[in-house]
Short mmCIF file of N, CA and C in Angstrom, two decimals:
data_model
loop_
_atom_site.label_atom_id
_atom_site.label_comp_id
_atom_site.label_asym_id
_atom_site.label_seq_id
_atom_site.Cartn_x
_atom_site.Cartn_y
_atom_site.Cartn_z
N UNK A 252 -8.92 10.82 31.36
CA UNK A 252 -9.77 10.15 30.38
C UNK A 252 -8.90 9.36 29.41
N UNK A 253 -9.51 8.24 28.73
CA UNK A 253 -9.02 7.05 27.99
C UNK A 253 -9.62 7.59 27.20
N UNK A 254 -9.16 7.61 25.20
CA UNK A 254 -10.07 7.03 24.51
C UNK A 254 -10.02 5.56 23.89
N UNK A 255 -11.11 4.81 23.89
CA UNK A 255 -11.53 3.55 23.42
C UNK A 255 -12.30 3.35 22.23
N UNK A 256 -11.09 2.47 21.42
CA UNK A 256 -11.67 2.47 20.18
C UNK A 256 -11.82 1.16 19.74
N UNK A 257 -12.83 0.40 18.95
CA UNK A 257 -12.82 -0.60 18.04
C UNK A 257 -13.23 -0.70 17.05
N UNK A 258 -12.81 -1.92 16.49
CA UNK A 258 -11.94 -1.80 15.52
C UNK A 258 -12.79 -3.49 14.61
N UNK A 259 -13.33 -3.05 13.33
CA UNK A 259 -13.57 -4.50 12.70
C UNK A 259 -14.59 -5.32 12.84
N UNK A 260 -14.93 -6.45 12.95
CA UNK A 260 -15.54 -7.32 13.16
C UNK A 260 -16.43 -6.43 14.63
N UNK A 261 -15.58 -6.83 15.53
CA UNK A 261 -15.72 -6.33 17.14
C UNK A 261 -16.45 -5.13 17.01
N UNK A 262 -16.27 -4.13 16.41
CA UNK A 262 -17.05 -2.62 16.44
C UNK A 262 -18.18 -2.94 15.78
N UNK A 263 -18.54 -3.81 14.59
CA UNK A 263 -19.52 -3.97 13.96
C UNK A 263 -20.55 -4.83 15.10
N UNK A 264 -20.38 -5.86 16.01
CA UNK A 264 -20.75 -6.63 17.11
C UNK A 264 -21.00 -6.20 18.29
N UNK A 265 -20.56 -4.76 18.45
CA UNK A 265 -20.62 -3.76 19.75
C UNK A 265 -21.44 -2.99 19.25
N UNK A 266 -21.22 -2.15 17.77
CA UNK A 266 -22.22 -1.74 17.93
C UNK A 266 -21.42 -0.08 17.94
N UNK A 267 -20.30 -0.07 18.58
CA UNK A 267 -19.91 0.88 18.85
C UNK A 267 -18.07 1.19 18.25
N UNK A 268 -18.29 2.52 17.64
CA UNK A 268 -16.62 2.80 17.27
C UNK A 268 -15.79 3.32 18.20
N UNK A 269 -16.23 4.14 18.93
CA UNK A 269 -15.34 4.79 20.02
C UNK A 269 -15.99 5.38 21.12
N UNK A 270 -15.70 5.29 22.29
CA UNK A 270 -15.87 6.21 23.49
C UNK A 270 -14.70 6.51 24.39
N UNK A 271 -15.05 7.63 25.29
CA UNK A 271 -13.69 7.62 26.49
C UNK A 271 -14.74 7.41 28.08
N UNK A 272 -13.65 7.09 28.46
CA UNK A 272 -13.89 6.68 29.87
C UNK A 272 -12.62 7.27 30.70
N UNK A 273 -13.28 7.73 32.25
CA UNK A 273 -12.62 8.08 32.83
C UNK A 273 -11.39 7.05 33.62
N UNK A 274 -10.11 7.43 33.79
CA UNK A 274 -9.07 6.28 34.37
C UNK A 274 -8.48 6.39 35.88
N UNK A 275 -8.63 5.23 36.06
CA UNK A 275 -8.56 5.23 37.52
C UNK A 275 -7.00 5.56 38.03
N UNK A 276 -6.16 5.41 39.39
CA UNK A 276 -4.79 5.62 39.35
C UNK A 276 -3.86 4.52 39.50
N UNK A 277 -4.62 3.07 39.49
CA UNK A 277 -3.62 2.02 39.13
C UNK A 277 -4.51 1.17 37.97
N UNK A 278 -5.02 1.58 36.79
CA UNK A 278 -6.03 1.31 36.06
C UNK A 278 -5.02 0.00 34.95
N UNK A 279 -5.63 -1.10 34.84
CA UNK A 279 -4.54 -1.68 33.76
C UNK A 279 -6.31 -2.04 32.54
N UNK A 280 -5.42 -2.67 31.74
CA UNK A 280 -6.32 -3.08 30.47
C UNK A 280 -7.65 -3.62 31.18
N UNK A 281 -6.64 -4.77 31.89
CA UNK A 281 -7.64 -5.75 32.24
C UNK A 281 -9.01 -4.91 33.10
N UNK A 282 -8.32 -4.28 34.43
CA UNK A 282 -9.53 -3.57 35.31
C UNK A 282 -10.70 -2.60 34.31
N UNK A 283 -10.06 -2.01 32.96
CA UNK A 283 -10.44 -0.67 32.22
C UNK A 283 -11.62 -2.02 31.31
N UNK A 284 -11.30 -3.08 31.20
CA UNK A 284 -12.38 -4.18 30.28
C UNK A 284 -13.51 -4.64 31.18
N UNK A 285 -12.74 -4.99 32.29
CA UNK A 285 -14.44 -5.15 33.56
C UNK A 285 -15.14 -3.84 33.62
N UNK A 286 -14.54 -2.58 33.52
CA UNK A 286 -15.34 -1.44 33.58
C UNK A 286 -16.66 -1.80 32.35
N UNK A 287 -15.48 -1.65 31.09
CA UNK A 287 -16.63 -1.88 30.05
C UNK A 287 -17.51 -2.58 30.08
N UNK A 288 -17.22 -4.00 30.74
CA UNK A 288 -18.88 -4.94 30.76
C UNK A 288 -20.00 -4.64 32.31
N UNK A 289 -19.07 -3.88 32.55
CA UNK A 289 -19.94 -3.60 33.70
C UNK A 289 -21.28 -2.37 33.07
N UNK A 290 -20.64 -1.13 32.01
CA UNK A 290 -21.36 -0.70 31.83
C UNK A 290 -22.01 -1.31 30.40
N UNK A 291 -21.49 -2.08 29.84
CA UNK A 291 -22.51 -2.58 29.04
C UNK A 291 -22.03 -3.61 28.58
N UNK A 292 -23.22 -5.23 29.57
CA UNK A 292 -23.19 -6.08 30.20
C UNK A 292 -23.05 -6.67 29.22
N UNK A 293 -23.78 -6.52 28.36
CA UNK A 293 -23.85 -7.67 26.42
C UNK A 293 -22.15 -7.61 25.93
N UNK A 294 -21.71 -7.07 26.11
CA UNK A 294 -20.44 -6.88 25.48
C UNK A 294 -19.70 -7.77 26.11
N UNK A 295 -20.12 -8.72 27.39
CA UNK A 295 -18.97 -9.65 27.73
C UNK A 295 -18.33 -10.61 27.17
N UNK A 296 -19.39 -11.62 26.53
CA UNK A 296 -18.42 -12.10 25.27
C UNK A 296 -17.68 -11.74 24.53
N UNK A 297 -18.18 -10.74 23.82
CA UNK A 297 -17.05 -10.28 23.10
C UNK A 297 -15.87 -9.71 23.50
N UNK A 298 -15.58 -9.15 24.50
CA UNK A 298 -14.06 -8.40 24.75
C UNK A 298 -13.81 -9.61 25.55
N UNK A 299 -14.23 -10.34 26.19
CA UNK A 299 -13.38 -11.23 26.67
C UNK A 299 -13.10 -12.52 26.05
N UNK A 300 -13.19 -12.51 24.50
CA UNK A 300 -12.90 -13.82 23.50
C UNK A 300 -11.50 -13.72 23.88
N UNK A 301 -10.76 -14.80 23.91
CA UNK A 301 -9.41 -15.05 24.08
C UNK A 301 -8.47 -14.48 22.78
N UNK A 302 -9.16 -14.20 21.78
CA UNK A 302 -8.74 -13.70 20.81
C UNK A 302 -8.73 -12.39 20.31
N UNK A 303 -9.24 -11.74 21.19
CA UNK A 303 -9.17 -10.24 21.03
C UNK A 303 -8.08 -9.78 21.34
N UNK A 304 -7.66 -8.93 20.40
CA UNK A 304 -6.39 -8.21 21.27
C UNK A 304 -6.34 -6.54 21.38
N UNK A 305 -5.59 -6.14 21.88
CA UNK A 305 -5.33 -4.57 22.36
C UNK A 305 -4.22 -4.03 22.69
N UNK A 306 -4.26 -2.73 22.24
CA UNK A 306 -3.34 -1.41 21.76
C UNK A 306 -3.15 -1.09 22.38
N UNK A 307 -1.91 -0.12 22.72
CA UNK A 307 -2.16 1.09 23.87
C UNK A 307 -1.31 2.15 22.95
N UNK A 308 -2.07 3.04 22.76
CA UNK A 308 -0.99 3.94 21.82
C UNK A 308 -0.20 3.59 20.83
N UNK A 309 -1.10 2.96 19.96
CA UNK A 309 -0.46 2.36 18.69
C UNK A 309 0.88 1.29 18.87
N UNK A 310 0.78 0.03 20.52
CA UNK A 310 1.95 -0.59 20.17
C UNK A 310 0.87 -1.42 20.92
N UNK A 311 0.92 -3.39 20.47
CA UNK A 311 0.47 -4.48 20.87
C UNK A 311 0.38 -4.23 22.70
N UNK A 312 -0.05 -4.67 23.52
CA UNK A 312 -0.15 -4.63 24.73
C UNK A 312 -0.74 -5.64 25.73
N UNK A 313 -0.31 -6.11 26.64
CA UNK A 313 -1.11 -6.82 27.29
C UNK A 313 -2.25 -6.48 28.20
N UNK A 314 -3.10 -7.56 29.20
CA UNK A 314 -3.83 -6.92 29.64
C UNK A 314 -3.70 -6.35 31.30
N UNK A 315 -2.25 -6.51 31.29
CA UNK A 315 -1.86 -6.61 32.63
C UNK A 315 -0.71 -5.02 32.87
N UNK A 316 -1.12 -4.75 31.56
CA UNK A 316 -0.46 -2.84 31.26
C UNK A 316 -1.39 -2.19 31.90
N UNK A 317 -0.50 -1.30 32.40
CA UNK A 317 -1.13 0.25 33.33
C UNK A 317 -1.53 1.12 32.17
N UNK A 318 -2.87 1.65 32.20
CA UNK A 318 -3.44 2.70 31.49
C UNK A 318 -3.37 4.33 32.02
N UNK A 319 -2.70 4.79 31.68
CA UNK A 319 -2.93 6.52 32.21
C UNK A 319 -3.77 7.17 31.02
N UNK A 320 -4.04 8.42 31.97
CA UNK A 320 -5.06 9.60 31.38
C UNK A 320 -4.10 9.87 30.07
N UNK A 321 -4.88 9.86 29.03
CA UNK A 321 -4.53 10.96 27.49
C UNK A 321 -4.28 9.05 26.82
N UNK A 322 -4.00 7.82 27.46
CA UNK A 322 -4.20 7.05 26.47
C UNK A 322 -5.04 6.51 25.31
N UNK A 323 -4.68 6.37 24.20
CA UNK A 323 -5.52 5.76 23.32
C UNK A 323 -5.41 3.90 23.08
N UNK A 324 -6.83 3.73 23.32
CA UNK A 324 -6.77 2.31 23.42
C UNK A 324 -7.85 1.46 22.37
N UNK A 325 -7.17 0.20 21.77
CA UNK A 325 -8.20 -0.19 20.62
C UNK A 325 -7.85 -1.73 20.80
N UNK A 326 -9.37 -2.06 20.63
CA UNK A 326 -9.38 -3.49 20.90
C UNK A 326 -10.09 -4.08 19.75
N UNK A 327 -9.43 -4.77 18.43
CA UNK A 327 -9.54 -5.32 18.08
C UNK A 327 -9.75 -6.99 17.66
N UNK A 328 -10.02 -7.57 16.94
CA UNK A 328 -10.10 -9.02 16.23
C UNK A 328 -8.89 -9.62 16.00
N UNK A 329 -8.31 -10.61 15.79
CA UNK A 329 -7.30 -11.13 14.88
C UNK A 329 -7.38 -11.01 13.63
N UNK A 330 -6.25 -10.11 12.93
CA UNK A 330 -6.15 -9.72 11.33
C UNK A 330 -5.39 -11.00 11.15
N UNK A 331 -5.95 -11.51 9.88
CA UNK A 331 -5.81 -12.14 8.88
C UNK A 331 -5.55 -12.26 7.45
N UNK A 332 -4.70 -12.41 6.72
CA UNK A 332 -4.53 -11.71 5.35
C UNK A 332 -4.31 -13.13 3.99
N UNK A 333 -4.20 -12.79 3.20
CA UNK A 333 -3.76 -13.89 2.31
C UNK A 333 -3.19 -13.00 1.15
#
């Protein structure tokens, strides 16, 4: 199991703060994000804005990283500050 978290803008637009999902054995970001719109189809825009980005255990990540069981994963917005 993954847990999946968001984060900001994105969680307020999903709707949702966190769930886990079970991980497959060559599972990367990318395959673990088609899961998500597969199970909930409205959410495709949003995780797939070019501007979203994602964690894997508290370090930046791409979407082409391998996910194993006990990861924590968060897909956030672009932070912005002034």
């Amino acid at each position: 199991m993954v847990k999946v978290k968001f984060f900001a803008a994105l969680r307020e637009r999903l709707n949702c703060a966190e769930l886990t999902l079970d991980c497959g054995p060559n599972e990367t970001l990318a395959t673990l994000r088609a899961r998500l719109v597969d199970l909930h189809p409205s959410w495709q825009t949003e995780l797939h804005d070019k501007d979203v980005l994602c964690a894997k255990n508290f370090s930046f990540c791409g979407w082409q990283d391998r996910v194993s069981a006990g990861d924590e994963l968060a897909f956030f917005p672009p932070v912005t500050g002034g």
